[in-house]
Amino acid sequence: MDIIIDVKNLNAWYGEKQVLYNVSLQIPRYNITAIIGPSGCGKTTFLRCLNRLHELTPGNRVEGEIYFYGKNFKGNIYDSKVDPVEIRRHMGMVFQKPNPFPMLSVYDNVAIGLKINGIRDKKKIDEIVMDSLKKAYLLDEVKDALHKSGASLSGGQQQRLCIARAIAYNPEVILLDEPTSALDPVATSKIEQLLVELKREYTIVIVTHNMQQAARIADYTAFMYLGKLIEFAPTEELFETPKNELTERYITGKFG
Amino acid sequence: MRGDKIFLYILLFISALFVVIVFLLGFELYRGSSSIFDIFGFNFILSSTWDPVRGVFGIAPVILGSFLTCFIALILAIPVALLTSYFISELVPSRLKIYITSLVELLAAVPSVVYGLWGILVLVPFLRDNIYVPLQSAFYFLPGFGGAITGYGILTAGILLAIMILPTITSITKEAIELLPASIKEAAIALGAMRYQSARIIFTHIKLTIIAAIMLGFARAFGEAMAVAMVIGGSHLFPNSIFATGYTLPSLIVNEFTEATSPLHYSALIAAGFVLFVIALANIVVARLIIYRTTRFMRLAI
Amino acid sequence: MRLIDEGLARLNSKIIRMANLSRETVELAVRAYLKNERLTEKIFNNSETLRILQDEVSELAVELIARYQPVASDLRYIKSCMEIAYGFSRFGRYAYDIMQVLEVFGDLSSCDQTKIIKANDIVHKMINLSIEAFINKDLAKAEEVDKMDDDIDDIYESHLSNLIKEKPQDLRCAVSATLILRYLERIADHASYIAEAVLYIVKGERRPRK
Amino acid sequence: MIKKIKLYNILFVAICSLALIITLVPLIWILAEVIANGISAISFSLLTNLPAPPGIPGGGIGNYIQGTIILSAVASLIGFPVGLLMGIFISEYREHKFAPVVRFFVDVFAEFPAIVIGIFVYVIIVRGDIFKLFGINALCLGSICIGPTGFSAIAGSISLALLMIPIVTKSVEEALNLVPTSIKEAALAMGMPRWRMVLTISLSYARGGLILSYILALSRIAGEAAPLLLTVLGSFYWFTSFYDRIGALPLAIFTYGLSPYEDYRAQAWAASLLLILVVLILNIALRILIERRMIR
């Protein structure tokens, strides 16, 4: 198995409260890996550790190692010599609530990631923006509204804009934090299709509270509970024959 | 990484510079007035002689004048401000609220020299002819109602200051009432409290904030220079009647600064400024600490 | 109590009804052979009922899948119920086939019945064990069923090789016995599939097919 | 009994309304006087001419208008960036241990009497005690020397800038606090360094609030007279240099208001009208912007 992210003994704290306990996990390249679990199980924290976003909130702390085997970076992203800003450029992130920059146009929302990566050539920017919008299945819907505010789109369009924004600067991994929880079923299914399409070029890690979603799109699924990784397996295996009693009880809804 | 550090250092540098300037302000005011304190010591505060020609300086009547005007201003402003704030936050329909609030805020936005100009050209003659003269002819036999009536004076300054600090006290109190959890207001009404009773319950709940608002109002009145300078008349004597002219610390500085005759005279004015600074600072710091405490408490309560 | 549990309970009661009916039907068919009773109509009706029940189980299973997207043990249970229901409906079918043999060959009570009685004892046990294994999710009983399947296979195979070696005197008895043994062997196979399904429900494992 | 309580209630509401009326009467009175007296005095020549001695017609307040514009502009150039940076510090870096300290100092400094700040600037800049503190008379960098400025436009601008800083800081802080975390995280997650996130994303998201904070501070300093009296003293002439005295509308109102001459008083009303108009227009513009949600 071709591993792109190798998490080793990850512990994380939220202030004084420990939220991740010794999580070890290997994320395969060009696959969709879903992380499921009840709310508060640490799945979002785990995701935010992958691009070193968790530590940004004052008081938060992370221990452990995450090896990232990218094209331009190989090594432990928690090494003290590593600049977290650089790591984040290898990974795109899409959040629970669509959060396009409302003060920027649709076009600039996508272009801004290129600018921070030092791309100045107008023609090249234009090309990449259009390409990203197309990849995000959005171009047809917004090609007449490229210069309207990013906030003027519908919820589903906004989320696809966020995906376009995340893939524009060509990251290797896309992290998604419950990207469809604020969307209706039609918008949700569009995004799911999109993700399955995108895994040909990107490695996708998605946190979802919707198990069916994980079952539909993920190649591998991890179940977390109370800050621990309980089970990690190919999706069909996890959903048909889970090895762990907790997983079984959670996914069949026999919890609590 | 490096950019972040540089940026933070710039912010820290500017902020630290600001803090240093605040300290420098206190220090320089003290240094600028040190020659006065070297010569007169506490007599500067306790003595009532102010004679720039002979080089003798004492500001006891000025300090008294400052406190008197502020006292008058607070006596007049507090009840009006409290009732207004209650009226705005509880009785006015929400559609009108924004307009009335804007009007009250506009009152705070009028420059103080404009208050002064209105004071000297409108309020002074108005008070003299319509209030002071009838008042004196009715009570001329009582002590404190004698003396010449010019319309200028401590009472007029107090009235003008009352108008000027109304919006300060009103808006802080209003905010506190609005921050008060609905549960408390509803509890009062559920108890069957009538308007004036619920107002009392509300005011007891925010009494600390009201004290802070009053202190801030006091600080503002105490430091107000231009408007007071224009209507107080200017006198270094202890007031002998309610119509007497006088000085407050800021108005003394404003009136004499441009005409100061000697370095010592300047120092005396700076020293007056230092006294003003110390009193105002104490007030502001205490009021601020109260507001920090109460707003944190309020936010927690919600 | 989850919403799906009510559906699973309905599924379970249908399966149990099928289990009892199919066992009864097989017993009737064997009795008819041994005692030469004419029970064709009854067995035919039972077999039809079983087929209808199997359809109902399939429909209910698909409905539950569509409605609740079951996973893990729920999913395995529903999937297995469909297989098990098929097995029980096959029991009914083979019982009917045994009746058909009687219809064609007439009274067979004078033939040598020892082999069939022996095989029937085992099949009878297997059916009971597989039903119990399913109801109680009892892996030990399921394991037993699997072993007994080999015994039935042995009986059937030895019967066939005997048939070739020593020419039978009574062709009617020999052919009918072969057919009936064959049907019993099929029933045993399905009983062992049912036992296997129990293993899958409980552990998610499949035993490699022989 | 119930009747009595009802009566109290009505009485109380009546007293409350009366209080509001008492609060608003001075405002209306002042506005009425300023508008009535100001409009009758205002004319084109008044707005463009230099002052003339009392009794001589044709005198104007042009240099005061010019002075107020120059002082406010220079004060903004110094005060707004500083206030902005400090606002960024106490909002975006609120977890920094120094941030609450700065916030406290800003809160306290915002309430300082303006006259105190005037004295301070007089002492350190006009009189140049800051240089004496270091034992020098002037700070020279090559051929450019900065020494005690005397009463001057630059000293006045600095005092106004000092007044401006806490107002800007507080309202910038408030504006930046309204920037959603999700927006900031989106920027950080795409690999933006924090400083760049602050300068591009936060500031542009809060740009309405920033305009608001500037307008608020500007309308406050435009009418301030006390510190100017101690730092620029006023002038009857057009602006010449930053190291010279300069006129200003609030100063003109003060000196003219105290003068016994009718035409000077009329000019003071006209100057007041101008100031009030500026303040009013800025305030109304703000409210409209807020209402139209152009400012978040």
Short mmCIF file of C-alpha atoms in Angstrom, two decimals, chain B residues 90 177-191 198 201-202 205 298 300-302:
data_model
loop_
_atom_site.label_atom_id
_atom_site.label_comp_id
_atom_site.label_asym_id
_atom_site.label_seq_id
_atom_site.Cartn_x
_atom_site.Cartn_y
_atom_site.Cartn_z
CA GLU B 90 -37.34 49.32 28.36
CA ILE B 177 -29.63 47.25 31.21
CA GLU B 178 -29.65 45.68 27.78
CA LEU B 179 -26.96 43.21 28.78
CA LEU B 180 -28.99 42.17 31.80
CA PRO B 181 -30.41 38.67 31.26
CA ALA B 182 -34.04 38.73 30.21
CA SER B 183 -34.70 36.25 32.98
CA ILE B 184 -34.07 38.92 35.60
CA LYS B 185 -36.27 41.48 33.89
CA GLU B 186 -38.99 38.92 33.31
CA ALA B 187 -38.74 37.69 36.86
CA ALA B 188 -39.47 41.19 38.06
CA ILE B 189 -42.49 41.46 35.83
CA ALA B 190 -43.64 37.95 36.69
CA LEU B 191 -43.60 38.96 40.33
CA SER B 198 -39.07 46.67 38.03
CA ILE B 201 -34.95 45.82 40.60
CA ILE B 202 -33.05 46.44 37.38
CA HIS B 205 -28.78 44.52 39.65
CA MET B 298 -22.84 39.81 32.65
CA LEU B 300 -21.16 34.79 31.92
CA ALA B 301 -24.68 35.27 33.20
CA ILE B 302 -26.04 35.24 29.66
#
